[in-house]
PDB file of C-alpha atoms in Angstrom:
ATOM      1  CA  MET A   1       0.000   0.000   0.000  1.00  0.00           C
ATOM      2  CA  ASN A   2       1.378   3.433  -0.913  1.00  0.00           C
ATOM      3  CA  LEU A   3       1.921   5.861   1.939  1.00  0.00           C
ATOM      4  CA  PRO A   4       0.214   9.260   1.639  1.00  0.00           C
ATOM      5  CA  ALA A   5       2.486  11.948   0.304  1.00  0.00           C
ATOM      6  CA  GLU A   6       3.744  14.604   2.705  1.00  0.00           C
ATOM      7  CA  ILE A   7       1.806  17.820   2.173  1.00  0.00           C
ATOM      8  CA  ASP A   8       3.492  21.157   1.972  1.00  0.00           C
ATOM      9  CA  ASP A   9       0.648  23.599   2.483  1.00  0.00           C
ATOM     10  CA  PRO A  10       1.529  25.373   5.779  1.00  0.00           C
ATOM     11  CA  SER A  11      -2.087  26.365   6.277  1.00  0.00           C
ATOM     12  CA  THR A  12      -3.089  22.725   6.743  1.00  0.00           C
ATOM     13  CA  CYS A  13       0.156  21.284   8.111  1.00  0.00           C
ATOM     14  CA  PRO A  14       1.097  22.097  11.747  1.00  0.00           C
ATOM     15  CA  VAL A  15       4.743  21.085  11.252  1.00  0.00           C
ATOM     16  CA  ASN A  16       7.326  23.422   9.796  1.00  0.00           C
ATOM     17  CA  ARG A  17       9.163  21.915   6.830  1.00  0.00           C
ATOM     18  CA  ARG A  18      11.654  24.732   6.413  1.00  0.00           C
ATOM     19  CA  ASP A  19      13.275  25.212   9.835  1.00  0.00           C
ATOM     20  CA  GLY A  20      15.743  22.343   9.541  1.00  0.00           C
ATOM     21  CA  VAL A  21      14.146  20.216  12.283  1.00  0.00           C
ATOM     22  CA  THR A  22      13.068  16.776  11.113  1.00  0.00           C
ATOM     23  CA  LEU A  23       9.326  16.254  10.921  1.00  0.00           C
ATOM     24  CA  TRP A  24       9.263  13.329  13.352  1.00  0.00           C
ATOM     25  CA  ARG A  25      11.116  15.400  15.962  1.00  0.00           C
ATOM     26  CA  GLN A  26       8.581  18.187  15.589  1.00  0.00           C
ATOM     27  CA  ILE A  27       5.709  15.733  16.029  1.00  0.00           C
ATOM     28  CA  ALA A  28       7.377  14.155  19.057  1.00  0.00           C
ATOM     29  CA  SER A  29       7.871  17.623  20.549  1.00  0.00           C
ATOM     30  CA  ARG A  30       4.215  18.557  19.963  1.00  0.00           C
ATOM     31  CA  LEU A  31       2.982  15.370  21.602  1.00  0.00           C
ATOM     32  CA  GLN A  32       5.411  15.817  24.472  1.00  0.00           C
ATOM     33  CA  GLY A  33       4.010  19.310  25.010  1.00  0.00           C
ATOM     34  CA  ASP A  34       0.441  17.962  25.029  1.00  0.00           C
ATOM     35  CA  ILE A  35       1.441  15.394  27.643  1.00  0.00           C
ATOM     36  CA  ALA A  36       3.195  17.998  29.793  1.00  0.00           C
ATOM     37  CA  SER A  37       0.202  20.370  29.631  1.00  0.00           C
ATOM     38  CA  GLY A  38      -2.281  17.663  30.539  1.00  0.00           C
ATOM     39  CA  ALA A  39      -4.072  17.786  27.203  1.00  0.00           C
ATOM     40  CA  LEU A  40      -3.114  14.111  26.903  1.00  0.00           C
ATOM     41  CA  LYS A  41      -3.857  12.431  30.236  1.00  0.00           C
ATOM     42  CA  PRO A  42      -1.746   9.697  31.900  1.00  0.00           C
ATOM     43  CA  GLY A  43      -3.053   6.311  30.806  1.00  0.00           C
ATOM     44  CA  GLY A  44      -5.016   7.836  27.945  1.00  0.00           C
ATOM     45  CA  ARG A  45      -4.892   6.410  24.446  1.00  0.00           C
ATOM     46  CA  LEU A  46      -3.203   8.537  21.811  1.00  0.00           C
ATOM     47  CA  PRO A  47      -4.839   9.024  18.414  1.00  0.00           C
ATOM     48  CA  THR A  48      -4.085   6.233  15.959  1.00  0.00           C
ATOM     49  CA  GLU A  49      -1.181   6.469  13.520  1.00  0.00           C
ATOM     50  CA  ALA A  50      -3.667   7.199  10.750  1.00  0.00           C
ATOM     51  CA  GLU A  51      -5.285   9.997  12.774  1.00  0.00           C
ATOM     52  CA  LEU A  52      -1.919  11.522  13.681  1.00  0.00           C
ATOM     53  CA  SER A  53      -0.827  11.219  10.062  1.00  0.00           C
ATOM     54  CA  ALA A  54      -3.862  13.221   8.959  1.00  0.00           C
ATOM     55  CA  GLN A  55      -3.489  15.707  11.831  1.00  0.00           C
ATOM     56  CA  PHE A  56       0.133  16.547  11.058  1.00  0.00           C
ATOM     57  CA  GLY A  57      -0.051  16.046   7.303  1.00  0.00           C
ATOM     58  CA  VAL A  58       2.718  13.448   7.185  1.00  0.00           C
ATOM     59  CA  ASN A  59       2.972   9.778   6.303  1.00  0.00           C
ATOM     60  CA  ARG A  60       2.557   7.056   8.900  1.00  0.00           C
ATOM     61  CA  HIS A  61       6.232   6.163   8.876  1.00  0.00           C
ATOM     62  CA  THR A  62       7.024   9.664  10.169  1.00  0.00           C
ATOM     63  CA  VAL A  63       4.400   9.346  12.912  1.00  0.00           C
ATOM     64  CA  ARG A  64       5.721   5.902  13.866  1.00  0.00           C
ATOM     65  CA  ARG A  65       9.244   7.302  14.207  1.00  0.00           C
ATOM     66  CA  ALA A  66       7.960  10.019  16.579  1.00  0.00           C
ATOM     67  CA  LEU A  67       6.083   7.480  18.708  1.00  0.00           C
ATOM     68  CA  GLU A  68       9.165   5.258  18.894  1.00  0.00           C
ATOM     69  CA  GLU A  69      11.156   8.194  20.245  1.00  0.00           C
ATOM     70  CA  LEU A  70       8.501   8.985  22.867  1.00  0.00           C
ATOM     71  CA  SER A  71       8.406   5.319  23.835  1.00  0.00           C
ATOM     72  CA  ARG A  72      12.186   5.232  24.309  1.00  0.00           C
ATOM     73  CA  SER A  73      12.008   8.310  26.527  1.00  0.00           C
ATOM     74  CA  GLY A  74       9.315   6.680  28.684  1.00  0.00           C
ATOM     75  CA  LEU A  75       6.557   9.170  27.883  1.00  0.00           C
ATOM     76  CA  VAL A  76       4.510   6.752  25.798  1.00  0.00           C
ATOM     77  CA  ARG A  77       3.961   3.005  25.911  1.00  0.00           C
ATOM     78  CA  VAL A  78       3.108   1.121  22.743  1.00  0.00           C
ATOM     79  CA  GLU A  79       0.973  -2.011  23.094  1.00  0.00           C
ATOM     80  CA  GLN A  80       0.918  -4.358  20.142  1.00  0.00           C
ATOM     81  CA  GLY A  81      -2.560  -4.518  18.691  1.00  0.00           C
ATOM     82  CA  ARG A  82      -3.985  -1.917  21.098  1.00  0.00           C
ATOM     83  CA  GLY A  83      -2.254   1.332  20.188  1.00  0.00           C
ATOM     84  CA  SER A  84      -0.157   3.921  22.009  1.00  0.00           C
ATOM     85  CA  PHE A  85      -0.866   5.250  25.495  1.00  0.00           C
ATOM     86  CA  VAL A  86       0.481   8.072  27.619  1.00  0.00           C
ATOM     87  CA  ALA A  87       2.711   6.549  30.286  1.00  0.00           C
ATOM     88  CA  GLU A  88       1.349   6.867  33.789  1.00  0.00           C
ATOM     89  CA  ASP A  89       3.131   8.202  36.843  1.00  0.00           C
ATOM     90  CA  VAL A  90       4.955   5.319  38.498  1.00  0.00           C
ATOM     91  CA  LEU A  91       4.625   5.419  42.283  1.00  0.00           C
ATOM     92  CA  ASP A  92       7.475   4.054  44.369  1.00  0.00           C
ATOM     93  CA  TYR A  93       6.012   1.753  47.014  1.00  0.00           C
ATOM     94  CA  THR A  94       8.786   1.666  49.584  1.00  0.00           C
ATOM     95  CA  VAL A  95       8.609  -1.348  51.884  1.00  0.00           C
ATOM     96  CA  GLU A  96       9.300  -0.016  55.368  1.00  0.00           C
ATOM     97  CA  PRO A  97       8.706  -1.316  58.926  1.00  0.00           C
ATOM     98  CA  ARG A  98       5.491   0.742  59.085  1.00  0.00           C
ATOM     99  CA  THR A  99       4.068   0.930  55.582  1.00  0.00           C
ATOM    100  CA  ARG A 100       0.648   2.620  55.571  1.00  0.00           C
ATOM    101  CA  PHE A 101      -1.418   3.071  52.414  1.00  0.00           C
ATOM    102  CA  ALA A 102      -2.554   6.662  53.020  1.00  0.00           C
ATOM    103  CA  GLU A 103       0.954   7.814  53.931  1.00  0.00           C
ATOM    104  CA  TRP A 104       2.382   6.145  50.838  1.00  0.00           C
ATOM    105  CA  ILE A 105      -0.058   7.892  48.504  1.00  0.00           C
ATOM    106  CA  ARG A 106       0.240  11.313  50.165  1.00  0.00           C
ATOM    107  CA  LYS A 107       4.022  11.074  49.890  1.00  0.00           C
ATOM    108  CA  HIS A 108       3.459  11.304  46.129  1.00  0.00           C
ATOM    109  CA  ASN A 109       1.208  14.368  46.531  1.00  0.00           C
ATOM    110  CA  LYS A 110      -1.894  12.404  45.618  1.00  0.00           C
ATOM    111  CA  GLU A 111      -5.164  11.891  47.467  1.00  0.00           C
ATOM    112  CA  PRO A 112      -5.722   8.373  48.846  1.00  0.00           C
ATOM    113  CA  SER A 113      -9.100   6.663  48.856  1.00  0.00           C
ATOM    114  CA  GLY A 114     -10.444   3.132  48.810  1.00  0.00           C
ATOM    115  CA  ILE A 115     -13.386   0.987  47.830  1.00  0.00           C
ATOM    116  CA  VAL A 116     -14.283  -1.924  50.097  1.00  0.00           C
ATOM    117  CA  ARG A 117     -15.195  -4.921  47.926  1.00  0.00           C
ATOM    118  CA  GLN A 118     -15.893  -7.310  50.752  1.00  0.00           C
ATOM    119  CA  LEU A 119     -15.713  -7.364  54.542  1.00  0.00           C
ATOM    120  CA  ARG A 120     -16.726 -10.561  56.320  1.00  0.00           C
ATOM    121  CA  GLU A 121     -15.623 -13.499  58.423  1.00  0.00           C
ATOM    122  CA  ILE A 122     -14.500 -16.615  56.568  1.00  0.00           C
ATOM    123  CA  PRO A 123     -12.757 -19.889  57.448  1.00  0.00           C
ATOM    124  CA  ALA A 124      -9.010 -19.686  56.915  1.00  0.00           C
ATOM    125  CA  ASP A 125      -7.554 -21.874  54.186  1.00  0.00           C
ATOM    126  CA  ARG A 126      -4.187 -23.493  54.872  1.00  0.00           C
ATOM    127  CA  ARG A 127      -2.168 -20.707  53.267  1.00  0.00           C
ATOM    128  CA  VAL A 128      -3.807 -17.990  55.359  1.00  0.00           C
ATOM    129  CA  ALA A 129      -3.824 -20.147  58.503  1.00  0.00           C
ATOM    130  CA  ASP A 130      -0.109 -20.900  58.231  1.00  0.00           C
ATOM    131  CA  ALA A 131       0.715 -17.206  57.767  1.00  0.00           C
ATOM    132  CA  LEU A 132      -1.416 -16.149  60.759  1.00  0.00           C
ATOM    133  CA  GLY A 133      -0.308 -19.042  62.957  1.00  0.00           C
ATOM    134  CA  VAL A 134      -3.824 -20.405  63.453  1.00  0.00           C
ATOM    135  CA  ARG A 135      -5.504 -23.699  62.651  1.00  0.00           C
ATOM    136  CA  SER A 136      -6.874 -24.273  59.167  1.00  0.00           C
ATOM    137  CA  GLY A 137     -10.596 -23.500  59.202  1.00  0.00           C
ATOM    138  CA  SER A 138     -10.289 -20.945  62.011  1.00  0.00           C
ATOM    139  CA  ARG A 139     -12.385 -17.815  61.601  1.00  0.00           C
ATOM    140  CA  VAL A 140     -10.589 -14.855  60.070  1.00  0.00           C
ATOM    141  CA  VAL A 141     -11.773 -11.385  59.145  1.00  0.00           C
ATOM    142  CA  LEU A 142     -11.336 -10.715  55.426  1.00  0.00           C
ATOM    143  CA  LEU A 143     -11.148  -7.159  54.133  1.00  0.00           C
ATOM    144  CA  GLU A 144     -10.725  -6.795  50.382  1.00  0.00           C
ATOM    145  CA  ARG A 145     -10.140  -3.249  49.245  1.00  0.00           C
ATOM    146  CA  LEU A 146      -9.312  -1.446  46.026  1.00  0.00           C
ATOM    147  CA  GLY A 147      -6.854   1.363  46.782  1.00  0.00           C
ATOM    148  CA  LEU A 148      -6.853   4.539  44.698  1.00  0.00           C
ATOM    149  CA  ALA A 149      -4.562   7.520  44.239  1.00  0.00           C
ATOM    150  CA  ASP A 150      -6.382  10.542  42.814  1.00  0.00           C
ATOM    151  CA  ASP A 151      -9.154   8.104  41.818  1.00  0.00           C
ATOM    152  CA  ARG A 152      -6.785   5.864  39.824  1.00  0.00           C
ATOM    153  CA  PRO A 153      -6.483   2.276  41.130  1.00  0.00           C
ATOM    154  CA  VAL A 154      -3.026   1.386  42.446  1.00  0.00           C
ATOM    155  CA  SER A 155      -3.680  -1.686  44.587  1.00  0.00           C
ATOM    156  CA  LEU A 156      -6.091  -4.532  45.183  1.00  0.00           C
ATOM    157  CA  THR A 157      -5.451  -6.091  48.584  1.00  0.00           C
ATOM    158  CA  ARG A 158      -6.976  -8.907  50.625  1.00  0.00           C
ATOM    159  CA  HIS A 159      -6.280  -8.363  54.336  1.00  0.00           C
ATOM    160  CA  HIS A 160      -6.739 -11.314  56.726  1.00  0.00           C
ATOM    161  CA  PHE A 161      -6.947 -10.934  60.507  1.00  0.00           C
ATOM    162  CA  PRO A 162      -7.391 -13.653  63.173  1.00  0.00           C
ATOM    163  CA  ALA A 163     -10.955 -13.155  64.426  1.00  0.00           C
ATOM    164  CA  THR A 164     -10.445 -14.823  67.812  1.00  0.00           C
ATOM    165  CA  ARG A 165      -7.205 -13.007  68.536  1.00  0.00           C
ATOM    166  CA  LEU A 166      -8.721  -9.653  67.556  1.00  0.00           C
ATOM    167  CA  LYS A 167     -12.241  -9.799  68.958  1.00  0.00           C
ATOM    168  CA  GLY A 168     -14.478  -7.002  67.712  1.00  0.00           C
ATOM    169  CA  LEU A 169     -12.344  -6.188  64.654  1.00  0.00           C
ATOM    170  CA  LEU A 170     -15.104  -6.883  62.133  1.00  0.00           C
ATOM    171  CA  ALA A 171     -17.371  -4.311  63.794  1.00  0.00           C
ATOM    172  CA  ALA A 172     -14.477  -1.858  64.080  1.00  0.00           C
ATOM    173  CA  LEU A 173     -13.715  -2.159  60.358  1.00  0.00           C
ATOM    174  CA  GLN A 174     -17.387  -1.665  59.573  1.00  0.00           C
ATOM    175  CA  ALA A 175     -17.248   1.600  61.523  1.00  0.00           C
ATOM    176  CA  THR A 176     -14.001   2.989  60.071  1.00  0.00           C
ATOM    177  CA  PRO A 177     -12.293   2.533  56.709  1.00  0.00           C
ATOM    178  CA  ARG A 178      -8.797   2.846  58.190  1.00  0.00           C
ATOM    179  CA  ILE A 179      -7.157  -0.408  59.285  1.00  0.00           C
ATOM    180  CA  THR A 180      -4.862   1.402  61.729  1.00  0.00           C
ATOM    181  CA  ASP A 181      -7.833   3.022  63.486  1.00  0.00           C
ATOM    182  CA  ALA A 182      -9.806  -0.229  63.596  1.00  0.00           C
ATOM    183  CA  LEU A 183      -6.884  -2.135  65.097  1.00  0.00           C
ATOM    184  CA  ARG A 184      -6.481   0.549  67.736  1.00  0.00           C
ATOM    185  CA  VAL A 185     -10.114   0.002  68.759  1.00  0.00           C
ATOM    186  CA  VAL A 186      -9.361  -3.661  69.543  1.00  0.00           C
ATOM    187  CA  GLY A 187      -6.170  -2.894  71.440  1.00  0.00           C
ATOM    188  CA  VAL A 188      -3.443  -2.923  68.769  1.00  0.00           C
ATOM    189  CA  ASP A 189      -1.888   0.540  69.061  1.00  0.00           C
ATOM    190  CA  ASP A 190       0.990  -0.182  66.675  1.00  0.00           C
ATOM    191  CA  TYR A 191       2.047  -2.875  64.229  1.00  0.00           C
ATOM    192  CA  MET A 192       5.067  -3.503  62.028  1.00  0.00           C
ATOM    193  CA  ARG A 193       6.036  -5.441  58.936  1.00  0.00           C
ATOM    194  CA  LEU A 194       7.655  -8.768  59.794  1.00  0.00           C
ATOM    195  CA  GLN A 195       7.982 -10.161  56.289  1.00  0.00           C
ATOM    196  CA  THR A 196       7.329  -9.175  52.690  1.00  0.00           C
ATOM    197  CA  ARG A 197       7.478 -11.545  49.745  1.00  0.00           C
ATOM    198  CA  VAL A 198       7.182 -10.214  46.193  1.00  0.00           C
ATOM    199  CA  THR A 199       6.363 -12.118  43.013  1.00  0.00           C
ATOM    200  CA  ALA A 200       4.980 -11.196  39.595  1.00  0.00           C
ATOM    201  CA  ARG A 201       2.333 -12.771  37.377  1.00  0.00           C
ATOM    202  CA  MET A 202      -0.228 -11.851  34.758  1.00  0.00           C
ATOM    203  CA  PRO A 203      -3.499 -10.416  36.143  1.00  0.00           C
ATOM    204  CA  THR A 204      -6.766 -12.276  36.176  1.00  0.00           C
ATOM    205  CA  PRO A 205      -9.543 -10.733  34.070  1.00  0.00           C
ATOM    206  CA  THR A 206     -11.156  -9.341  37.245  1.00  0.00           C
ATOM    207  CA  GLU A 207      -7.883  -7.843  38.496  1.00  0.00           C
ATOM    208  CA  ALA A 208      -7.170  -6.248  35.123  1.00  0.00           C
ATOM    209  CA  GLU A 209     -10.648  -4.705  35.044  1.00  0.00           C
ATOM    210  CA  LEU A 210     -10.516  -3.393  38.613  1.00  0.00           C
ATOM    211  CA  LEU A 211      -6.978  -2.050  38.276  1.00  0.00           C
ATOM    212  CA  ARG A 212      -7.774  -0.586  34.822  1.00  0.00           C
ATOM    213  CA  MET A 213      -4.752  -2.152  33.208  1.00  0.00           C
ATOM    214  CA  PRO A 214      -4.138  -4.299  30.124  1.00  0.00           C
ATOM    215  CA  ARG A 215      -4.144  -8.048  30.645  1.00  0.00           C
ATOM    216  CA  THR A 216      -0.840  -8.144  28.758  1.00  0.00           C
ATOM    217  CA  ARG A 217       1.015  -6.369  31.575  1.00  0.00           C
ATOM    218  CA  PRO A 218       1.975  -8.157  34.819  1.00  0.00           C
ATOM    219  CA  VAL A 219       0.957  -7.326  38.364  1.00  0.00           C
ATOM    220  CA  LEU A 220       3.332  -7.302  41.307  1.00  0.00           C
ATOM    221  CA  VAL A 221       2.034  -9.491  44.115  1.00  0.00           C
ATOM    222  CA  THR A 222       3.096  -8.987  47.725  1.00  0.00           C
ATOM    223  CA  GLU A 223       2.498 -11.244  50.707  1.00  0.00           C
ATOM    224  CA  ASN A 224       2.899  -9.284  53.928  1.00  0.00           C
ATOM    225  CA  ILE A 225       2.892 -10.464  57.527  1.00  0.00           C
ATOM    226  CA  ASN A 226       2.402  -7.796  60.191  1.00  0.00           C
ATOM    227  CA  VAL A 227       2.944  -8.186  63.940  1.00  0.00           C
ATOM    228  CA  ASP A 228       2.071  -6.158  67.035  1.00  0.00           C
ATOM    229  CA  ARG A 229       4.571  -4.781  69.560  1.00  0.00           C
ATOM    230  CA  ASP A 230       4.879  -8.210  71.192  1.00  0.00           C
ATOM    231  CA  GLY A 231       5.660  -9.916  67.900  1.00  0.00           C
ATOM    232  CA  THR A 232       2.268 -11.588  67.621  1.00  0.00           C
ATOM    233  CA  VAL A 233       0.985 -11.931  64.049  1.00  0.00           C
ATOM    234  CA  ILE A 234      -2.111  -9.810  63.543  1.00  0.00           C
ATOM    235  CA  GLU A 235      -2.390  -9.572  59.753  1.00  0.00           C
ATOM    236  CA  PHE A 236      -1.623 -11.456  56.554  1.00  0.00           C
ATOM    237  CA  ALA A 237      -2.188  -9.395  53.411  1.00  0.00           C
ATOM    238  CA  ILE A 238      -1.958 -10.300  49.738  1.00  0.00           C
ATOM    239  CA  GLY A 239      -1.708  -7.249  47.486  1.00  0.00           C
ATOM    240  CA  CYS A 240      -1.757  -6.818  43.687  1.00  0.00           C
ATOM    241  CA  TYR A 241      -0.145  -3.731  42.154  1.00  0.00           C
ATOM    242  CA  PRO A 242      -0.356  -2.701  38.472  1.00  0.00           C
ATOM    243  CA  THR A 243       3.145  -2.445  36.983  1.00  0.00           C
ATOM    244  CA  PRO A 244       2.153   0.477  34.721  1.00  0.00           C
ATOM    245  CA  ARG A 245       1.662   2.556  37.898  1.00  0.00           C
ATOM    246  CA  VAL A 246       3.583   1.012  40.799  1.00  0.00           C
ATOM    247  CA  GLN A 247       7.078  -0.244  41.489  1.00  0.00           C
ATOM    248  CA  ILE A 248       8.170  -1.767  44.787  1.00  0.00           C
ATOM    249  CA  VAL A 249      11.323  -0.445  46.431  1.00  0.00           C
ATOM    250  CA  PHE A 250      13.317  -2.077  49.223  1.00  0.00           C
ATOM    251  CA  GLU A 251      15.640   0.128  51.221  1.00  0.00           C
ATOM    252  CA  PRO A 252      17.962  -0.776  54.123  1.00  0.00           C
TER     253      PRO A 252
END
């Protein structure tokens, strides 16, 4: 198929063909400016190559070269078969002795919020029971929550708490959305991270939908065990984080 000819009419072409700057660099600069100004939003899909070709009055090869440059610089991500998207802000999730969701998000100058997907008592399966140090089948409080930063999902976490050890926690969590506040109600005034394990895998269809991410990109999965001041395990949490938006950082 023949590519459309470059057009030279400056009244219809927003790139300057006579200033010595290559056309693809001009297009890349224009798109970079739109990203910086917010005209193109993080995570948003860019116009197709054909649409950009018509917009700038150039052939698709020129547009493709500009997108490749933006991709190399990290401003744009290109997904085979889906198109090009504005890269999203990547939040550093630093694993510390006292990692709290709201503090993590505010550290990045964003507003934290959350959506509770389920809150109930369930019998512990062996994996959860082993992590909490209870018998398999023991009652545990499950809190599943979608965490957001400026209304963009950044985590999907299932928190498990030993119901017998923390009597009244279910009611406390029903009364307050903050885990720290709910634990304080049942006598846990502080808790710390004992262990964090990190793996990666592809998201399930539900995870991809909730986290608003492509199914072709992996999620980071953390398994966290938290203990109280006496070293008693009070929480086992399994979190999923979208790699387009979150990276996990370990510091001494």
